[in-house]
């Protein structure tokens, strides 16, 4: 068996955290005997600089023809909007469910009292191919003064497929799903709630509840343990999942898997290109490591290896070394953490 990975390091700290993916995949290949071919393609600002296009056709083609896509981060100079590459990629790959697990590891320092966050284990499912990021019309509006419009559009099919996937995953977890919307104001949210309730009838073993997004953002940091699966639309999921990064100690620790009904998945850390720390060698590589674990699990059918990797990450988080975002006194950088993790991981396979 050969695993073909399209690797899109992107911008800022993207290429720096991608190094750990190479290290970890080399370990997997060595220990399992599976051949893993990793080919790199430009995306984002880097691709604009090289080709004028944030998502060049060769990059898209390689992504569609791969077994899995690993993305670092995308971001760049104002006005260029390289982020559009990520949205295009999600749309063209038709990966509509962005899975963002948020699990606290005991002993890791956060801004919260330990008893508030301990035991938190949430799986966010963020719909990722519709909503305000894609709806038309979108853009500047001609008129007497400067104006602009974004359109939140959802149809029942888009909601239904994300919901069905969410309920299926809730069945495999603790059997509870919280759907987040703004049904007291938004028409798309009322439709969202209606469709989620219809899908819920097919999953009688899953307990469903609904929260308005403002209340959900409050409860997320007041009582994070109350959540199991959180299902929500694109914009709300983008915001809530960054907020949830604080629960585990750093946004730099979260990975994500964006999957569809079939075809390759898109795997990327939740953090962005972090231009403020790019090039300094201090980016936290563990978000990318979690992303590789998700890829092994959802993209390569290797759940045992994925679990071993998650255990390794948990161990490094507690024993160190860790980057300064987790411990301001730490002198360890991306490379040191990456090498320690790869060595621990190798010893577990
Ligand atoms: C994320 C990012 C992207 C998004 C940006 C870069 C377009 O914030 O993956 O959460 O909003 O989806
Ligand atoms: Mg985001």
Coordinates of C-alpha atoms in Angstrom, one line a residue, residues 8-247:
X8 CA 0.7 22.4 1.2
X9 CA 3.0 24.2 3.7
X10 CA 1.7 27.7 2.8
X11 CA 2.7 30.8 4.6
X12 CA 4.1 32.1 7.9
X13 CA 4.6 29.3 10.4
X14 CA 3.0 26.8 8.0
X15 CA 6.3 25.5 6.6
X16 CA 7.8 25.5 10.1
X17 CA 5.1 23.3 11.6
X18 CA 5.1 21.1 8.5
X19 CA 8.5 19.7 9.5
X20 CA 6.9 17.7 12.2
X21 CA 4.5 16.1 9.8
X22 CA 7.5 14.8 7.7
X23 CA 9.2 13.5 10.9
X24 CA 6.0 11.7 12.1
X25 CA 5.1 10.3 8.7
X26 CA 8.7 8.9 8.3
X27 CA 8.2 7.1 11.7
X28 CA 4.8 5.7 10.5
X29 CA 6.3 4.5 7.3
X30 CA 9.3 2.9 8.9
X31 CA 7.3 1.1 11.6
X32 CA 4.4 0.0 9.4
X33 CA 6.2 -0.7 6.1
X34 CA 3.6 1.4 4.3
X35 CA 5.1 3.6 1.7
X36 CA 4.2 7.3 2.2
X37 CA 4.8 9.6 -0.7
X38 CA 4.7 13.3 0.3
X39 CA 4.7 15.9 -2.5
X40 CA 4.8 19.6 -1.9
X41 CA 2.7 22.2 -3.7
X42 CA 2.4 26.0 -3.2
X43 CA -0.7 27.6 -1.7
X44 CA -1.7 31.0 -0.3
X45 CA 0.6 34.0 -0.4
X46 CA 3.5 31.8 -1.5
X47 CA 1.5 30.6 -4.5
X48 CA 0.4 34.2 -5.3
X49 CA 4.1 35.2 -5.3
X50 CA 5.1 32.3 -7.5
X51 CA 2.1 32.1 -9.9
X52 CA -0.3 35.0 -9.2
X53 CA -2.9 32.5 -8.0
X54 CA -3.5 31.5 -4.3
X55 CA -4.7 28.1 -5.4
X56 CA -2.8 27.2 -8.7
X57 CA -4.5 24.5 -10.8
X58 CA -1.6 22.0 -10.2
X59 CA -2.1 22.4 -6.5
X60 CA -5.8 21.7 -6.8
X61 CA -5.3 18.8 -9.1
X62 CA -2.7 17.2 -6.8
X63 CA -5.1 17.7 -3.8
X64 CA -8.0 16.1 -5.6
X65 CA -5.8 13.1 -6.8
X66 CA -4.2 12.5 -3.4
X67 CA -5.2 10.2 -0.5
X68 CA -5.0 13.1 1.9
X69 CA -4.1 16.7 1.9
X70 CA -2.0 18.3 4.7
X71 CA -2.1 22.0 4.9
X72 CA 0.2 24.2 7.0
X73 CA -1.3 27.7 7.2
X74 CA -2.4 30.4 4.8
X75 CA -2.1 34.2 5.3
X76 CA -0.3 37.1 3.7
X77 CA -0.3 40.7 2.7
X78 CA -3.4 42.7 3.1
X79 CA -5.4 43.1 -0.1
X80 CA -4.2 39.8 -1.6
X81 CA -6.7 37.6 0.3
X82 CA -4.7 34.4 0.1
X83 CA -7.1 32.8 2.6
X84 CA -9.5 32.3 -0.4
X85 CA -7.3 29.3 -1.3
X86 CA -8.4 27.4 1.8
X87 CA -12.1 28.2 1.1
X88 CA -11.7 27.2 -2.5
X89 CA -10.0 24.0 -1.5
X90 CA -12.7 23.0 0.9
X91 CA -15.4 23.7 -1.7
X92 CA -13.6 22.0 -4.6
X93 CA -12.8 18.9 -2.5
X94 CA -16.3 19.0 -1.2
X95 CA -15.2 18.5 2.4
X96 CA -18.1 19.8 4.3
X97 CA -17.5 18.7 7.8
X98 CA -14.6 20.3 9.7
X99 CA -13.8 18.2 12.7
X100 CA -12.0 20.1 15.5
X101 CA -11.4 18.0 18.6
X102 CA -10.7 19.9 21.9
X103 CA -9.5 17.7 24.7
X104 CA -7.7 19.0 27.8
X105 CA -4.7 17.1 29.1
X106 CA -4.4 17.0 32.8
X107 CA -1.4 18.9 34.1
X108 CA -1.2 21.4 31.2
X109 CA -1.5 25.0 32.4
X110 CA -4.3 27.1 31.0
X111 CA -5.8 30.5 31.9
X112 CA -8.6 28.7 33.7
X113 CA -8.8 27.1 37.1
X114 CA -8.0 23.3 36.6
X115 CA -11.5 22.3 37.9
X116 CA -13.2 24.4 35.2
X117 CA -11.5 22.8 32.3
X118 CA -10.3 19.4 33.5
X119 CA -12.0 16.5 31.6
X120 CA -13.1 18.7 28.7
X121 CA -13.5 16.5 25.6
X122 CA -15.4 18.2 22.8
X123 CA -15.6 17.4 19.1
X124 CA -16.6 20.5 17.1
X125 CA -18.2 19.8 13.7
X126 CA -18.1 23.0 11.7
X127 CA -20.0 23.0 8.4
X128 CA -17.3 24.2 6.0
X129 CA -18.6 24.6 2.4
X130 CA -21.5 27.1 2.8
X131 CA -22.8 29.9 5.0
X132 CA -21.5 33.5 5.0
X133 CA -18.1 32.6 3.7
X134 CA -19.5 31.5 0.3
X135 CA -23.0 33.0 -0.1
X136 CA -23.8 35.3 -3.0
X137 CA -24.0 38.3 -3.3
X138 CA -20.8 39.0 -1.7
X139 CA -18.5 42.0 -2.0
X140 CA -18.7 45.8 -2.3
X141 CA -22.1 47.5 -3.0
X142 CA -22.2 50.4 -5.4
X143 CA -23.8 53.5 -4.0
X144 CA -23.4 56.9 -2.4
X145 CA -21.2 55.6 0.4
X146 CA -18.9 52.7 0.8
X147 CA -20.9 49.6 1.6
X148 CA -20.4 45.8 1.4
X149 CA -22.5 42.7 1.7
X150 CA -22.0 39.0 2.7
X151 CA -24.8 36.6 2.4
X152 CA -25.5 33.7 4.7
X153 CA -27.1 31.0 2.7
X154 CA -27.9 27.4 3.7
X155 CA -30.1 24.8 2.0
X156 CA -31.5 21.7 3.6
X157 CA -29.1 19.4 1.9
X158 CA -26.1 21.3 3.2
X159 CA -27.4 21.2 6.7
X160 CA -28.5 17.6 6.5
X161 CA -25.2 16.1 5.4
X162 CA -23.3 17.9 8.1
X163 CA -25.9 16.9 10.7
X164 CA -25.9 13.3 9.7
X165 CA -22.1 13.1 10.0
X166 CA -22.3 14.8 13.4
X167 CA -24.9 12.4 14.8
X168 CA -22.9 9.4 13.5
X169 CA -19.8 10.7 15.4
X170 CA -21.9 11.4 18.5
X171 CA -23.0 7.8 18.5
X172 CA -19.4 6.7 18.6
X173 CA -18.6 9.1 21.5
X174 CA -20.7 9.9 24.5
X175 CA -24.0 10.1 22.6
X176 CA -24.8 13.8 23.0
X177 CA -24.9 16.5 20.3
X178 CA -25.3 20.2 20.9
X179 CA -26.4 22.2 17.8
X180 CA -25.4 25.8 17.9
X181 CA -27.3 28.5 15.9
X182 CA -28.9 32.0 16.2
X183 CA -32.5 30.9 15.6
X184 CA -33.9 33.8 17.5
X185 CA -32.7 36.2 14.8
X186 CA -31.5 34.4 11.6
X187 CA -33.6 32.6 9.1
X188 CA -30.8 30.2 8.1
X189 CA -30.5 29.3 11.8
X190 CA -34.2 28.5 12.0
X191 CA -33.8 26.2 9.0
X192 CA -30.7 24.7 10.6
X193 CA -32.6 23.8 13.8
X194 CA -35.5 22.4 11.8
X195 CA -33.3 20.1 9.7
X196 CA -31.1 19.1 12.7
X197 CA -34.3 18.0 14.5
X198 CA -35.4 16.0 11.5
X199 CA -32.1 14.2 11.3
X200 CA -32.2 13.6 15.0
X201 CA -35.2 11.3 14.6
X202 CA -33.0 8.8 12.8
X203 CA -30.6 8.8 15.8
X204 CA -32.8 8.1 18.8
X205 CA -29.7 7.0 20.9
X206 CA -28.2 10.5 20.6
X207 CA -29.4 13.2 23.0
X208 CA -29.7 16.5 21.1
X209 CA -30.0 20.0 22.5
X210 CA -29.9 23.5 20.9
X211 CA -28.0 26.5 22.0
X212 CA -27.9 30.1 20.7
X213 CA -24.4 31.0 19.7
X214 CA -24.0 33.8 22.2
X215 CA -25.0 31.5 25.1
X216 CA -22.8 28.7 23.7
X217 CA -19.8 30.9 23.6
X218 CA -20.4 31.7 27.3
X219 CA -21.1 28.1 28.4
X220 CA -18.0 26.9 26.5
X221 CA -15.7 28.6 29.0
X222 CA -18.0 28.3 32.0
X223 CA -18.9 24.6 31.7
X224 CA -16.9 23.1 28.9
X225 CA -17.4 19.6 30.3
X226 CA -21.1 19.8 29.4
X227 CA -20.3 19.5 25.7
X228 CA -19.7 16.3 23.7
X229 CA -20.3 16.9 19.9
X230 CA -20.9 20.5 18.9
X231 CA -22.5 20.9 15.5
X232 CA -22.6 24.3 14.0
X233 CA -22.5 26.4 10.8
X234 CA -19.3 27.8 9.2
X235 CA -18.9 31.2 10.8
X236 CA -20.0 30.2 14.3
X237 CA -17.7 27.2 14.2
X238 CA -14.7 29.3 13.1
X239 CA -15.2 31.6 16.1
X240 CA -16.1 29.0 18.7
X241 CA -13.2 26.7 17.8
X242 CA -10.6 29.4 18.3
X243 CA -12.2 30.3 21.7
X244 CA -12.0 26.6 22.6
X245 CA -8.2 26.7 22.0
X246 CA -7.9 28.6 25.3
X247 CA -9.4 25.6 27.1

